[in-house]
XYZ file of C-alpha atoms in Angstrom:
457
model
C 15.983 19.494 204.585
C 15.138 21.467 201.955
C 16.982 21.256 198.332
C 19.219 18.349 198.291
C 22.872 19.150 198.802
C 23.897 17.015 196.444
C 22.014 19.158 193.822
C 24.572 21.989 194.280
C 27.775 19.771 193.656
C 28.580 21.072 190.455
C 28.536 24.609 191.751
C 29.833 24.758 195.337
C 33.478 24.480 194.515
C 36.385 26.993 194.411
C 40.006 26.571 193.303
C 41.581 29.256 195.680
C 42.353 27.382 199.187
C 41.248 30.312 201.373
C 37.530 30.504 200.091
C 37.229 26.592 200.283
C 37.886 26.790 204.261
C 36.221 29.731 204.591
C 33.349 28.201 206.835
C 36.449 27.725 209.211
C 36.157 31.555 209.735
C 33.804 33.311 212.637
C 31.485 35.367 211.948
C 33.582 38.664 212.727
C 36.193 36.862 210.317
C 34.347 36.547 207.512
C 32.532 39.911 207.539
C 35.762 41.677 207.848
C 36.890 39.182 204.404
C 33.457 40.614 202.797
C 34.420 43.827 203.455
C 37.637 44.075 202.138
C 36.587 42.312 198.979
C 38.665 39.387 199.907
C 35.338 37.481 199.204
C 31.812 37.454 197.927
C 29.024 36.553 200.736
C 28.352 34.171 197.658
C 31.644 32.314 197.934
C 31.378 32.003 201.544
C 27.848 31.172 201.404
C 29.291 28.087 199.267
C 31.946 27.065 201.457
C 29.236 26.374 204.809
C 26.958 24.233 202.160
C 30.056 22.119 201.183
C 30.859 21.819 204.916
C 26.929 21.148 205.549
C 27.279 18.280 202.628
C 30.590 16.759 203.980
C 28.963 16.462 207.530
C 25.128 16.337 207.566
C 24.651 12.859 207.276
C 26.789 12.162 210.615
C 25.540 15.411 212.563
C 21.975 15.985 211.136
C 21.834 19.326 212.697
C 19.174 20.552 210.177
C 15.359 20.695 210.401
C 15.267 22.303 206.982
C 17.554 23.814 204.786
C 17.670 24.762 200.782
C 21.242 25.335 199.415
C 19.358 26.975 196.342
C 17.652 29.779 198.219
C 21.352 30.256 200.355
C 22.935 31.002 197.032
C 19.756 33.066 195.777
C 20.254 35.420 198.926
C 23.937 35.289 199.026
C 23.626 36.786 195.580
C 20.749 39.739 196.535
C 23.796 40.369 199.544
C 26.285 40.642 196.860
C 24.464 43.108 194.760
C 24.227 45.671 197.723
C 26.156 48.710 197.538
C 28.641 49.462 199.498
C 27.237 52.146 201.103
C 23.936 50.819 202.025
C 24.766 47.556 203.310
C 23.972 46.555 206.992
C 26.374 46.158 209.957
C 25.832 42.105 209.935
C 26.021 42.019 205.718
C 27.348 38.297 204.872
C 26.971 37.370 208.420
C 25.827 33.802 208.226
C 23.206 32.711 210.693
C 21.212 29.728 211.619
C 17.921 29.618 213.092
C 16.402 27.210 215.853
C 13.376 25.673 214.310
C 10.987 27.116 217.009
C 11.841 30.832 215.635
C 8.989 31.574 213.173
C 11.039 32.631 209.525
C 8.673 33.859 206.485
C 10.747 32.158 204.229
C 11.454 28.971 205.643
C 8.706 26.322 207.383
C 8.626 26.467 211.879
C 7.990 23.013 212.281
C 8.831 22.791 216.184
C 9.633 19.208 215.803
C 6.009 18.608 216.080
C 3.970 16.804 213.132
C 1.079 18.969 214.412
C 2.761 21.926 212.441
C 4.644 19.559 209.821
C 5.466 21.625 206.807
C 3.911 24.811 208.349
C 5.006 28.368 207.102
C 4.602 31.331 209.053
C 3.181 34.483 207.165
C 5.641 36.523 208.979
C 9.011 36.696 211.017
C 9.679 36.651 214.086
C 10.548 39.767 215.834
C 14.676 38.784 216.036
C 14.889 37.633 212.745
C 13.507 40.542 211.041
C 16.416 42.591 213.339
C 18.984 40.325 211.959
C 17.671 40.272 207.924
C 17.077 43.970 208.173
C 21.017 43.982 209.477
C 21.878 42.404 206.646
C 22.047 38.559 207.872
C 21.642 35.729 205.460
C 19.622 33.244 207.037
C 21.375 29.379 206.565
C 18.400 27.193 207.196
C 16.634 25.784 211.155
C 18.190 23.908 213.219
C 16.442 21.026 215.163
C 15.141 21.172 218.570
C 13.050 18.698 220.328
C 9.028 18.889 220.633
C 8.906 22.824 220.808
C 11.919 23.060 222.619
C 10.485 21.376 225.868
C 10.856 17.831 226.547
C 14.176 16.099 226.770
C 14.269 13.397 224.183
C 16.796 14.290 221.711
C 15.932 14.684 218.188
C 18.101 13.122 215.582
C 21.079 15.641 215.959
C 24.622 14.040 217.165
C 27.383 15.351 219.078
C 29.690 16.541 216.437
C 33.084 15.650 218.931
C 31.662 12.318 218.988
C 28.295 11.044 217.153
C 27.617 8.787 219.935
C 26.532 11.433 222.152
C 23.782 14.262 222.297
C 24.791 17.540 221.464
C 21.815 18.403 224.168
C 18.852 20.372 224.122
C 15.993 21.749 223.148
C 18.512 24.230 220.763
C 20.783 20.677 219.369
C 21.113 21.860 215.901
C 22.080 25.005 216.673
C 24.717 24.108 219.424
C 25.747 21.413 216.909
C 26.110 23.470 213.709
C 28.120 25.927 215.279
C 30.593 23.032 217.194
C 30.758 21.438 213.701
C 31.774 24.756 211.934
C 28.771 24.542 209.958
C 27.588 27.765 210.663
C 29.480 30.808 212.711
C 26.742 32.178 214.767
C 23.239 30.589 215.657
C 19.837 31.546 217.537
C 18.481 29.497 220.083
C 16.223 29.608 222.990
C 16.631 28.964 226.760
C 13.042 28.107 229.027
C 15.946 26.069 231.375
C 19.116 25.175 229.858
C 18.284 25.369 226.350
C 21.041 27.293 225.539
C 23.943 26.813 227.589
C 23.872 23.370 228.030
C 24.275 22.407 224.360
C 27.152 25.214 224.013
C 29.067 23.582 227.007
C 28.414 19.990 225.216
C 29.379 21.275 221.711
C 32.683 23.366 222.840
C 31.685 26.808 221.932
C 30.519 30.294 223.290
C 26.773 31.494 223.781
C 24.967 34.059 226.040
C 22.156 33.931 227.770
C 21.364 37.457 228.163
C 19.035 39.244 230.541
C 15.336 37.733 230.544
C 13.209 39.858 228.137
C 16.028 42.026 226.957
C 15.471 41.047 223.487
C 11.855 40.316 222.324
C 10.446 36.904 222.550
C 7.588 37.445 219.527
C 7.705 34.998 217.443
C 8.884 32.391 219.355
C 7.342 29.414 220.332
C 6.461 29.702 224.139
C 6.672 27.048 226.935
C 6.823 29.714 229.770
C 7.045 32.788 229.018
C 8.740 33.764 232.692
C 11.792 32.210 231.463
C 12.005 32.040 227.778
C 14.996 33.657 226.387
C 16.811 34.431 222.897
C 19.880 33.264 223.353
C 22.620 33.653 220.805
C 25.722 30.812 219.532
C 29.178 31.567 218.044
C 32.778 30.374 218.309
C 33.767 33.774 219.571
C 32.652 36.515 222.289
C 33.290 38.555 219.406
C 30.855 37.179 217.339
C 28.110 37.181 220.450
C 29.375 40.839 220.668
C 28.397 41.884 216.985
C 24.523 40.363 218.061
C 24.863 42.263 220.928
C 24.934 45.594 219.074
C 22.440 44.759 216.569
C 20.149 43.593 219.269
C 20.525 46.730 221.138
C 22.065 45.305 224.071
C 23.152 47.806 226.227
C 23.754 47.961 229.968
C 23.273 51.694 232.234
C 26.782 52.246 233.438
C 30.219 51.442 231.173
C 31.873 48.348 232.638
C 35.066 48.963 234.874
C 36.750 45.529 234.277
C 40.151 46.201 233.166
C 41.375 43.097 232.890
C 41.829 39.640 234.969
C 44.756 40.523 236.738
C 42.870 42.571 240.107
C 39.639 41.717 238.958
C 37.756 39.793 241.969
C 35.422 36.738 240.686
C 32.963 34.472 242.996
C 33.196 30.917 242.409
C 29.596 29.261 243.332
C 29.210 26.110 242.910
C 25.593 26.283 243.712
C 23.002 24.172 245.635
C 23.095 21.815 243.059
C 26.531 20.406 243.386
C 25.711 16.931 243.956
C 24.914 16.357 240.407
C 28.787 17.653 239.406
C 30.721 14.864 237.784
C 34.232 14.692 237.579
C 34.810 16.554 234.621
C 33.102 19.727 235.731
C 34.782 19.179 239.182
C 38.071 19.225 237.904
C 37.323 22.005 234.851
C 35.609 24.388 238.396
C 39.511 23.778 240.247
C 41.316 24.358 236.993
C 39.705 27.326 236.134
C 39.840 28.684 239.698
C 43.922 28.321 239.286
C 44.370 29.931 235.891
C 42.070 32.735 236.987
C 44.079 33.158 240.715
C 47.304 32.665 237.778
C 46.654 35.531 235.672
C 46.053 37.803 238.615
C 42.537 37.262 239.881
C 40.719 37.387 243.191
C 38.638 34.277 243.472
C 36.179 33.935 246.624
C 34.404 30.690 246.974
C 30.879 32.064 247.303
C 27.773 29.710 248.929
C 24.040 31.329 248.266
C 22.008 32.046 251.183
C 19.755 29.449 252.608
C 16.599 30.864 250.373
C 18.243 29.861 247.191
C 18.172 26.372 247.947
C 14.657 25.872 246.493
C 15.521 27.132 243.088
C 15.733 24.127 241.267
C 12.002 23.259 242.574
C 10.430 26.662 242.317
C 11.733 27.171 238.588
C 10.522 23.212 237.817
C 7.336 24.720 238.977
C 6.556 27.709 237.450
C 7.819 25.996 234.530
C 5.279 23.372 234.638
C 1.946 25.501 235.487
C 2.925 27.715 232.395
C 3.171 25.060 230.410
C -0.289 24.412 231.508
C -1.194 27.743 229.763
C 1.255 27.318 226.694
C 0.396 23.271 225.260
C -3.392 24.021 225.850
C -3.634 24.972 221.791
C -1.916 21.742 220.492
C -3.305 19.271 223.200
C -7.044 20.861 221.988
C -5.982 20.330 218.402
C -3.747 17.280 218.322
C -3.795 15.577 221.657
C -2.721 12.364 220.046
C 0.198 13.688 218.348
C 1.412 15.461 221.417
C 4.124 13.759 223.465
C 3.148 12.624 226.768
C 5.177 14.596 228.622
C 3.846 17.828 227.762
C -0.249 16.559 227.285
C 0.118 16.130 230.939
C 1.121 20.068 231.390
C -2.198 20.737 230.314
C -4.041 17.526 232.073
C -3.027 18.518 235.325
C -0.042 20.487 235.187
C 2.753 17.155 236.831
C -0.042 18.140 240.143
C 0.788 21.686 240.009
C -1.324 23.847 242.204
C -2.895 27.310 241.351
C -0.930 28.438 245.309
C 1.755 26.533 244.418
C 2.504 28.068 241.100
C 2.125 31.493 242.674
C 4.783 30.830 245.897
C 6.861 29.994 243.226
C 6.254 32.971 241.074
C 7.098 35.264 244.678
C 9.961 33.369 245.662
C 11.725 33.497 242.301
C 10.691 37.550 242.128
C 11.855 38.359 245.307
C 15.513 36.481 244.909
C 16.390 38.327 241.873
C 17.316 41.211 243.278
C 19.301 39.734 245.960
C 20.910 38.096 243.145
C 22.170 41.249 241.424
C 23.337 42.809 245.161
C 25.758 39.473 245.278
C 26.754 39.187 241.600
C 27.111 43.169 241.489
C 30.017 42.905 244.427
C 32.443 40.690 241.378
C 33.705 41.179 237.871
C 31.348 37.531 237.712
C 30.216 34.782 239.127
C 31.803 31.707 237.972
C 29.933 28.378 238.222
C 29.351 24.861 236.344
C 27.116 24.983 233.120
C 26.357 21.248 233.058
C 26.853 18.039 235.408
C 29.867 16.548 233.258
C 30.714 16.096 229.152
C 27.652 15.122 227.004
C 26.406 11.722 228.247
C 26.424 8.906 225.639
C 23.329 7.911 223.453
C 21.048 10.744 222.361
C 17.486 9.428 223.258
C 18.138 12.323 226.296
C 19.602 15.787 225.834
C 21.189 15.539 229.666
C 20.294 17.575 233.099
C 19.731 21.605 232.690
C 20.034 21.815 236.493
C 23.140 24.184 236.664
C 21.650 26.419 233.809
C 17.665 26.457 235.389
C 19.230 28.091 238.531
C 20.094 31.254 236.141
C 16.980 31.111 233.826
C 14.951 31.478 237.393
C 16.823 34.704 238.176
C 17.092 35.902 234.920
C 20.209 36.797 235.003
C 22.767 37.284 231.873
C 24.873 33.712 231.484
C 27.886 33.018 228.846
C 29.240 29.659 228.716
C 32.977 29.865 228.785
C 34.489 26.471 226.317
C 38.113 24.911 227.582
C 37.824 22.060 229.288
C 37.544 18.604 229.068
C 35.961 15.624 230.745
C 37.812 11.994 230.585
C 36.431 11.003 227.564
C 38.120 14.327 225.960
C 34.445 15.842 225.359
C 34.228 19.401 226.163
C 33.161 21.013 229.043
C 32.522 24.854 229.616
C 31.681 26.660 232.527
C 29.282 29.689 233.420
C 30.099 33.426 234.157
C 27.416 35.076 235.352
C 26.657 38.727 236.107
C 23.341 40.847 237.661
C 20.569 41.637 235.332
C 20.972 43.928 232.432
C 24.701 44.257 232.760
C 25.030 41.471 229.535
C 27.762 44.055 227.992
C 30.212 44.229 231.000
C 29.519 40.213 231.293
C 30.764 40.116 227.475
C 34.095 41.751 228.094
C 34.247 39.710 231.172
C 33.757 36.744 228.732
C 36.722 38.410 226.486
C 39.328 37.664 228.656
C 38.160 34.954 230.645
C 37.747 33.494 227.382
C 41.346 33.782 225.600
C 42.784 32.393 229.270
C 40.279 29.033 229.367
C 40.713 28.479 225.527
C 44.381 28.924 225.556
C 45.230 26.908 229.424
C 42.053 24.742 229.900
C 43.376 21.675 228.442
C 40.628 20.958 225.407
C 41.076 22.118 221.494
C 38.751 21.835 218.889
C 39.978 19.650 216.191
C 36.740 19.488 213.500
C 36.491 16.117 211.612
């Protein structure tokens, strides 16, 4: 990190109850406390880094952080007028350390850019500043958010297991309450798989529907801004700054008529227990409050997608390592030298039958999803595995990243071990606003029924 949090203990205090549990708050939460006066973005700013000091030595969800620059904008935020402050001012955000930030090193997890600071930001973060964000600090990731050895980042439910990957601090932060909302990215399950493990919301919206400049690339067919918070409200305040917006208003009205597709896709084999029973338990509470649910099976042609996306994914990393193999072969894992070696044995036909066959199942996928309110289907073989050398198995989430369809993970359940578990709601392309009121109420009925509470340490 940054600053030492230890540095700030003389400061980081307050004698009124409310403002020291503020980080408790979402995002929506504290914004609406900012705006009423109830509290300075300074005050709350101080309540995360006490959080972030109570915790960070057991989570480690930070690839860099300086509690003296979070005060020093907290501060510029506070000295905004009223009438010229953004519609995010005070929101606090963190920032997956593969996001380039002008004021803060992109380090990818890689010593070839150790220490390395960007001239400029990247595309989404200069939406969020210019909305008035106040960036926390960047979260850790693995080696540019591609391989799947864990970095140093712990399950905050249990340290003993990965929070999973590549977007761990983020996913971890906001499980631990030490930040409300976080970015991350998605390539395969990047995104989802760490909110699922971690017990709290995220979308995955619509490939390319916000800009990807500034990011780190592995393949650029599938990498996605996704987005973290403890709320759909939360993901819904991004939404609007990021200009999400779908063609036609959404007609869902509410669970109770509303017709959902449970899928629980060509890669069911690798479904543990845990996501077996959270798949039945959600089906009932969803048939409870009202709800069609239709057990759907793809068509034959979707079988492939695991392969096809493992692929593609592959052969662009072919294109996307070739800078840091040339520069720093030996400090390159393995793993990914061997993307630009010879691409895992990756054909130039091979690559492009994958390429068509993922193209020309995307719009089949938006004729099925388009016929339900969603789709509902697992977001990760079981509860975060034990040990975090490995982040765990994207293979539920890689199925979506292929199609590029919009995915929210859905936090309720729980596996034996009382981990968390969510599940996926997905919905055709470019309809990531109707999936988010979907989310709403799907939401409040897995949070309240499914069976697992969050209970920070």
């Amino acid at each position: 990190m940054g600053s030492s949090l230890s540095s700030q203990s003389g400061r980081l205090s307050s004698s009124r109850p409310d403002i020291a549990e503020a980080y408790r708050l979402t995002a929506s939460e504290a914004m609406a406390k900012i705006r009423r006066g109830d509290m300075t973005v300074e005050e709350y700013a101080q309540s995360l880094l006490l959080r972030i000091r109570k915790r960070d030595d057991v989570v480690k969800a930070w690839a860099y952080l300086d509690p003296d620059y979070v005060i020093k904008q907290a501060r510029a935020l506070d000295k905004i007028p009223e009438d010229k402050r953004g519609p995010l001012h005070g929101v606090v955000i963190a920032v997956k350390d593969v996001i380039y930030t002008k004021d803060m090193p992109t380090q990818h997890n890689s010593p070839i850019y150790r220490d390395d600071h960007p001239a400029i930001d990247s595309n989404a973060v200069a939406v969020l500043r210019e909305a008035g964000a106040l960036l926390l600090g960047k979260t850790t990731t693995t080696e540019f958010a591609a391989t799947l050895t864990g970095p140093a980042t712990t399950n905050p439910h249990d340290s003993s297991r990965t929070p999973g990957g590549s977007s761990s601090g983020s996913g971890a932060a906001v499980g631990d309450l030490q930040a409300p909302v976080a970015l991350g990215t998605q390539t395969g399950g990047s995104t989802i798989r760490p909110a699922s493990f971690n017990g709290v919301y995220a979308l995955k919206p619509t490939w390319n529907s916000i800009s990807r400049e500034g990011l780190k690339i592995y393949a650029l067919i599938f990498d996605t801004l996704g987005m973290y918070a403890r709320s759909i409200d939360d993901l819904v305040l991004l939404a609007d700054v990021f200009d999400l917006q779908d063609d036609d208003e959404s007609d869902f009205a509410g669970l109770r008529g509303a017709k959902f597709a449970v899928c629980q896709t060509m890669a069911w084999e690798f479904a543990g227990p845990g996501t077996r029973e959270a798949l039945d338990k959600a089906v009932t509470l969803l048939r409870g409050a009202g709800a069609t649910v239709e057990e759907l099976r793809l068509p034959s042609e979707f079988d492939d997608l695991p392969e096809l996306h493992e692929t593609a994914l592959f052969a662009e990393g072919r294109v996307n390592f070739l800078a840091a193999h040339r520069v720093g072969k030996e400090k390159l894992s393995p793993f990914l030298a061997d993307h630009v070696v010879n691409s895992h044995g990756i054909s130039r036909k091979q690559q492009l039958q994958a390429f068509d066959a993922m193209a020309a199942l995307r719009p089949k996928i938006d004729d099925i999803a388009g016929q339900y309110a969603a789709i509902l289907a697992p977001s990760v073989p079981d509860e975060a595995p034990e040990g975090i050398q490995s982040t765990g198995n994207a293979i539920f989430c890689a199925i979506w990243s292929a199609l590029h369809t919009p995915v929210v993970n859905i936090p309720g359940f729980q596996g034996a071990n009382g981990m968390p578990i969510g599940l996926s709601l997905i919905a055709p392309r470019y309809r990531d606003r109707h999936l988010l009121k979907v989310s709403k109420a799907v939401g409040e009925l897995f949070e309240a029924e499914g069976g697992w509470k969050r209970v920070p340490k």
